[in-house]
Amino acid sequence: EARAMLQKTIAAVKADKAKALEMIAKGEGGFRDRDLYPFCFNNTDGKIYPFPNPNSAALFGTDERKVKDASGKNFGQMIFDAAQKPEGTITAVSYVAPKPDDSKPSPKVTFVTRVGDLGCGVGYYK
């Protein structure tokens, strides 16, 4: 399901980047399904765009490369690096993060890819 949502995200960003980012931010148009949601960031400066997880609002506008999980793992750099690979390459990154409806960290795997000048990902909680 996470991979399917990532494919939907890729298609939406390619069709209309601004509209896709707005829909992702609001969790509309199928861009929020239970605890699945996409996120995107600039491939140059790492700026994170809003996405529908209220526990992560403090990250919006910050640099993806500096994001660490509760254990101190710099998974943000790993996600950023995955998005530097050629378009069409999907990389899995593991870390811990809070679910949208729970503030305690849970194990998570995120599929990340490059979409033009953005990196986008969709993760699932284990």
JSON list of C-alpha atoms in Angstrom, two decimals:
[
{"chain": "A", "resi": 1, "resn": "GLU", "atom": "CA", "xyz": [0.00, 0.00, 0.00]},
{"chain": "A", "resi": 2, "resn": "ALA", "atom": "CA", "xyz": [2.88, 2.41, 0.75]},
{"chain": "A", "resi": 3, "resn": "ARG", "atom": "CA", "xyz": [4.46, 1.68, -2.64]},
{"chain": "A", "resi": 4, "resn": "ALA", "atom": "CA", "xyz": [1.10, 2.23, -4.36]},
{"chain": "A", "resi": 5, "resn": "MET", "atom": "CA", "xyz": [0.68, 5.59, -2.63]},
{"chain": "A", "resi": 6, "resn": "LEU", "atom": "CA", "xyz": [4.24, 6.54, -3.64]},
{"chain": "A", "resi": 7, "resn": "GLN", "atom": "CA", "xyz": [3.38, 5.76, -7.27]},
{"chain": "A", "resi": 8, "resn": "LYS", "atom": "CA", "xyz": [0.27, 7.95, -6.95]},
{"chain": "A", "resi": 9, "resn": "THR", "atom": "CA", "xyz": [2.44, 10.72, -5.46]},
{"chain": "A", "resi": 10, "resn": "ILE", "atom": "CA", "xyz": [4.94, 10.48, -8.31]},
{"chain": "A", "resi": 11, "resn": "ALA", "atom": "CA", "xyz": [2.16, 10.76, -10.91]},
{"chain": "A", "resi": 12, "resn": "ALA", "atom": "CA", "xyz": [0.54, 13.71, -9.13]},
{"chain": "A", "resi": 13, "resn": "VAL", "atom": "CA", "xyz": [3.82, 15.64, -8.73]},
{"chain": "A", "resi": 14, "resn": "LYS", "atom": "CA", "xyz": [4.69, 15.07, -12.40]},
{"chain": "A", "resi": 15, "resn": "ALA", "atom": "CA", "xyz": [1.21, 16.24, -13.49]},
{"chain": "A", "resi": 16, "resn": "ASP", "atom": "CA", "xyz": [1.03, 19.39, -11.31]},
{"chain": "A", "resi": 17, "resn": "LYS", "atom": "CA", "xyz": [3.65, 19.85, -8.60]},
{"chain": "A", "resi": 18, "resn": "ALA", "atom": "CA", "xyz": [1.98, 22.79, -6.80]},
{"chain": "A", "resi": 19, "resn": "LYS", "atom": "CA", "xyz": [-1.43, 21.10, -6.70]},
{"chain": "A", "resi": 20, "resn": "ALA", "atom": "CA", "xyz": [0.10, 17.80, -5.55]},
{"chain": "A", "resi": 21, "resn": "LEU", "atom": "CA", "xyz": [2.00, 19.47, -2.70]},
{"chain": "A", "resi": 22, "resn": "GLU", "atom": "CA", "xyz": [-1.17, 21.26, -1.60]},
{"chain": "A", "resi": 23, "resn": "MET", "atom": "CA", "xyz": [-3.19, 18.03, -1.62]},
{"chain": "A", "resi": 24, "resn": "ILE", "atom": "CA", "xyz": [-0.43, 16.19, 0.27]},
{"chain": "A", "resi": 25, "resn": "ALA", "atom": "CA", "xyz": [-0.30, 18.94, 2.91]},
{"chain": "A", "resi": 26, "resn": "LYS", "atom": "CA", "xyz": [-4.04, 18.61, 3.49]},
{"chain": "A", "resi": 27, "resn": "GLY", "atom": "CA", "xyz": [-4.14, 14.82, 3.21]},
{"chain": "A", "resi": 28, "resn": "GLU", "atom": "CA", "xyz": [-6.74, 15.14, 0.47]},
{"chain": "A", "resi": 29, "resn": "GLY", "atom": "CA", "xyz": [-7.31, 13.19, -2.72]},
{"chain": "A", "resi": 30, "resn": "GLY", "atom": "CA", "xyz": [-6.23, 9.89, -1.22]},
{"chain": "A", "resi": 31, "resn": "PHE", "atom": "CA", "xyz": [-2.99, 11.27, 0.22]},
{"chain": "A", "resi": 32, "resn": "ARG", "atom": "CA", "xyz": [-3.86, 10.08, 3.72]},
{"chain": "A", "resi": 33, "resn": "ASP", "atom": "CA", "xyz": [-5.09, 6.57, 4.38]},
{"chain": "A", "resi": 34, "resn": "ARG", "atom": "CA", "xyz": [-5.02, 5.53, 8.02]},
{"chain": "A", "resi": 35, "resn": "ASP", "atom": "CA", "xyz": [-1.34, 5.97, 8.98]},
{"chain": "A", "resi": 36, "resn": "LEU", "atom": "CA", "xyz": [-0.08, 6.13, 5.36]},
{"chain": "A", "resi": 37, "resn": "TYR", "atom": "CA", "xyz": [0.77, 9.52, 3.88]},
{"chain": "A", "resi": 38, "resn": "PRO", "atom": "CA", "xyz": [3.38, 10.94, 1.47]},
{"chain": "A", "resi": 39, "resn": "PHE", "atom": "CA", "xyz": [5.92, 13.67, 2.13]},
{"chain": "A", "resi": 40, "resn": "CYS", "atom": "CA", "xyz": [8.20, 15.63, -0.18]},
{"chain": "A", "resi": 41, "resn": "PHE", "atom": "CA", "xyz": [11.25, 17.88, 0.11]},
{"chain": "A", "resi": 42, "resn": "ASN", "atom": "CA", "xyz": [13.56, 19.86, -2.17]},
{"chain": "A", "resi": 43, "resn": "ASN", "atom": "CA", "xyz": [16.46, 17.84, -3.58]},
{"chain": "A", "resi": 44, "resn": "THR", "atom": "CA", "xyz": [18.73, 20.86, -3.28]},
{"chain": "A", "resi": 45, "resn": "ASP", "atom": "CA", "xyz": [18.30, 22.43, 0.16]},
{"chain": "A", "resi": 46, "resn": "GLY", "atom": "CA", "xyz": [16.30, 19.61, 1.80]},
{"chain": "A", "resi": 47, "resn": "LYS", "atom": "CA", "xyz": [13.34, 21.91, 2.67]},
{"chain": "A", "resi": 48, "resn": "ILE", "atom": "CA", "xyz": [10.46, 19.73, 3.88]},
{"chain": "A", "resi": 49, "resn": "TYR", "atom": "CA", "xyz": [6.97, 20.55, 2.59]},
{"chain": "A", "resi": 50, "resn": "PRO", "atom": "CA", "xyz": [3.91, 20.12, 4.89]},
{"chain": "A", "resi": 51, "resn": "PHE", "atom": "CA", "xyz": [2.40, 16.65, 5.09]},
{"chain": "A", "resi": 52, "resn": "PRO", "atom": "CA", "xyz": [-0.57, 15.23, 7.05]},
{"chain": "A", "resi": 53, "resn": "ASN", "atom": "CA", "xyz": [1.10, 14.02, 10.27]},
{"chain": "A", "resi": 54, "resn": "PRO", "atom": "CA", "xyz": [0.40, 16.54, 13.06]},
{"chain": "A", "resi": 55, "resn": "ASN", "atom": "CA", "xyz": [3.23, 15.06, 15.16]},
{"chain": "A", "resi": 56, "resn": "SER", "atom": "CA", "xyz": [5.71, 16.21, 12.51]},
{"chain": "A", "resi": 57, "resn": "ALA", "atom": "CA", "xyz": [4.55, 19.82, 12.00]},
{"chain": "A", "resi": 58, "resn": "ALA", "atom": "CA", "xyz": [7.78, 21.15, 13.55]},
{"chain": "A", "resi": 59, "resn": "LEU", "atom": "CA", "xyz": [9.68, 19.67, 10.59]},
{"chain": "A", "resi": 60, "resn": "PHE", "atom": "CA", "xyz": [7.87, 21.72, 7.94]},
{"chain": "A", "resi": 61, "resn": "GLY", "atom": "CA", "xyz": [10.31, 24.09, 6.24]},
{"chain": "A", "resi": 62, "resn": "THR", "atom": "CA", "xyz": [13.35, 22.53, 7.89]},
{"chain": "A", "resi": 63, "resn": "ASP", "atom": "CA", "xyz": [16.19, 20.61, 6.24]},
{"chain": "A", "resi": 64, "resn": "GLU", "atom": "CA", "xyz": [15.49, 16.90, 5.69]},
{"chain": "A", "resi": 65, "resn": "ARG", "atom": "CA", "xyz": [19.21, 16.14, 6.10]},
{"chain": "A", "resi": 66, "resn": "LYS", "atom": "CA", "xyz": [19.09, 17.16, 9.77]},
{"chain": "A", "resi": 67, "resn": "VAL", "atom": "CA", "xyz": [16.12, 15.02, 10.87]},
{"chain": "A", "resi": 68, "resn": "LYS", "atom": "CA", "xyz": [16.93, 12.37, 13.49]},
{"chain": "A", "resi": 69, "resn": "ASP", "atom": "CA", "xyz": [14.71, 9.80, 15.12]},
{"chain": "A", "resi": 70, "resn": "ALA", "atom": "CA", "xyz": [14.20, 9.21, 18.85]},
{"chain": "A", "resi": 71, "resn": "SER", "atom": "CA", "xyz": [17.27, 6.96, 18.96]},
{"chain": "A", "resi": 72, "resn": "GLY", "atom": "CA", "xyz": [19.44, 9.70, 17.40]},
{"chain": "A", "resi": 73, "resn": "LYS", "atom": "CA", "xyz": [19.69, 8.02, 13.99]},
{"chain": "A", "resi": 74, "resn": "ASN", "atom": "CA", "xyz": [20.09, 10.63, 11.23]},
{"chain": "A", "resi": 75, "resn": "PHE", "atom": "CA", "xyz": [17.54, 8.99, 8.94]},
{"chain": "A", "resi": 76, "resn": "GLY", "atom": "CA", "xyz": [16.84, 12.35, 7.29]},
{"chain": "A", "resi": 77, "resn": "GLN", "atom": "CA", "xyz": [20.27, 12.25, 5.63]},
{"chain": "A", "resi": 78, "resn": "MET", "atom": "CA", "xyz": [19.56, 8.69, 4.50]},
{"chain": "A", "resi": 79, "resn": "ILE", "atom": "CA", "xyz": [16.23, 9.79, 2.99]},
{"chain": "A", "resi": 80, "resn": "PHE", "atom": "CA", "xyz": [17.87, 12.80, 1.31]},
{"chain": "A", "resi": 81, "resn": "ASP", "atom": "CA", "xyz": [20.63, 10.58, -0.12]},
{"chain": "A", "resi": 82, "resn": "ALA", "atom": "CA", "xyz": [18.05, 8.11, -1.45]},
{"chain": "A", "resi": 83, "resn": "ALA", "atom": "CA", "xyz": [16.35, 10.96, -3.32]},
{"chain": "A", "resi": 84, "resn": "GLN", "atom": "CA", "xyz": [19.62, 11.87, -5.06]},
{"chain": "A", "resi": 85, "resn": "LYS", "atom": "CA", "xyz": [19.56, 8.59, -7.00]},
{"chain": "A", "resi": 86, "resn": "PRO", "atom": "CA", "xyz": [18.19, 8.55, -10.57]},
{"chain": "A", "resi": 87, "resn": "GLU", "atom": "CA", "xyz": [14.44, 8.92, -11.03]},
{"chain": "A", "resi": 88, "resn": "GLY", "atom": "CA", "xyz": [12.67, 5.59, -10.87]},
{"chain": "A", "resi": 89, "resn": "THR", "atom": "CA", "xyz": [14.98, 4.23, -8.17]},
{"chain": "A", "resi": 90, "resn": "ILE", "atom": "CA", "xyz": [13.08, 3.44, -4.97]},
{"chain": "A", "resi": 91, "resn": "THR", "atom": "CA", "xyz": [15.05, 2.99, -1.74]},
{"chain": "A", "resi": 92, "resn": "ALA", "atom": "CA", "xyz": [13.75, 1.69, 1.60]},
{"chain": "A", "resi": 93, "resn": "VAL", "atom": "CA", "xyz": [14.91, 3.55, 4.74]},
{"chain": "A", "resi": 94, "resn": "SER", "atom": "CA", "xyz": [14.19, 2.22, 8.27]},
{"chain": "A", "resi": 95, "resn": "TYR", "atom": "CA", "xyz": [13.85, 4.34, 11.43]},
{"chain": "A", "resi": 96, "resn": "VAL", "atom": "CA", "xyz": [11.40, 5.16, 14.23]},
{"chain": "A", "resi": 97, "resn": "ALA", "atom": "CA", "xyz": [8.77, 7.92, 14.07]},
{"chain": "A", "resi": 98, "resn": "PRO", "atom": "CA", "xyz": [5.45, 8.80, 15.74]},
{"chain": "A", "resi": 99, "resn": "LYS", "atom": "CA", "xyz": [2.23, 7.72, 14.02]},
{"chain": "A", "resi": 100, "resn": "PRO", "atom": "CA", "xyz": [-0.26, 10.49, 13.16]},
{"chain": "A", "resi": 101, "resn": "ASP", "atom": "CA", "xyz": [-2.52, 9.42, 16.05]},
{"chain": "A", "resi": 102, "resn": "ASP", "atom": "CA", "xyz": [0.18, 8.60, 18.63]},
{"chain": "A", "resi": 103, "resn": "SER", "atom": "CA", "xyz": [3.15, 10.64, 19.82]},
{"chain": "A", "resi": 104, "resn": "LYS", "atom": "CA", "xyz": [5.37, 7.69, 20.81]},
{"chain": "A", "resi": 105, "resn": "PRO", "atom": "CA", "xyz": [7.92, 6.51, 18.21]},
{"chain": "A", "resi": 106, "resn": "SER", "atom": "CA", "xyz": [7.15, 3.32, 16.27]},
{"chain": "A", "resi": 107, "resn": "PRO", "atom": "CA", "xyz": [9.34, 1.36, 13.82]},
{"chain": "A", "resi": 108, "resn": "LYS", "atom": "CA", "xyz": [8.83, 2.61, 10.28]},
{"chain": "A", "resi": 109, "resn": "VAL", "atom": "CA", "xyz": [10.05, 1.84, 6.76]},
{"chain": "A", "resi": 110, "resn": "THR", "atom": "CA", "xyz": [9.83, 4.56, 4.12]},
{"chain": "A", "resi": 111, "resn": "PHE", "atom": "CA", "xyz": [10.11, 4.12, 0.36]},
{"chain": "A", "resi": 112, "resn": "VAL", "atom": "CA", "xyz": [11.89, 7.15, -1.13]},
{"chain": "A", "resi": 113, "resn": "THR", "atom": "CA", "xyz": [12.44, 8.29, -4.72]},
{"chain": "A", "resi": 114, "resn": "ARG", "atom": "CA", "xyz": [13.37, 11.32, -6.78]},
{"chain": "A", "resi": 115, "resn": "VAL", "atom": "CA", "xyz": [10.60, 13.15, -8.66]},
{"chain": "A", "resi": 116, "resn": "GLY", "atom": "CA", "xyz": [12.16, 15.98, -10.68]},
{"chain": "A", "resi": 117, "resn": "ASP", "atom": "CA", "xyz": [13.56, 18.49, -8.19]},
{"chain": "A", "resi": 118, "resn": "LEU", "atom": "CA", "xyz": [11.84, 16.81, -5.23]},
{"chain": "A", "resi": 119, "resn": "GLY", "atom": "CA", "xyz": [12.45, 13.80, -3.07]},
{"chain": "A", "resi": 120, "resn": "CYS", "atom": "CA", "xyz": [9.22, 12.08, -2.05]},
{"chain": "A", "resi": 121, "resn": "GLY", "atom": "CA", "xyz": [8.46, 9.18, 0.19]},
{"chain": "A", "resi": 122, "resn": "VAL", "atom": "CA", "xyz": [5.70, 7.12, 1.73]},
{"chain": "A", "resi": 123, "resn": "GLY", "atom": "CA", "xyz": [6.31, 5.02, 4.79]},
{"chain": "A", "resi": 124, "resn": "TYR", "atom": "CA", "xyz": [4.50, 2.35, 6.71]},
{"chain": "A", "resi": 125, "resn": "TYR", "atom": "CA", "xyz": [4.61, 1.61, 10.41]},
{"chain": "A", "resi": 126, "resn": "LYS", "atom": "CA", "xyz": [5.54, -1.94, 11.38]}
]
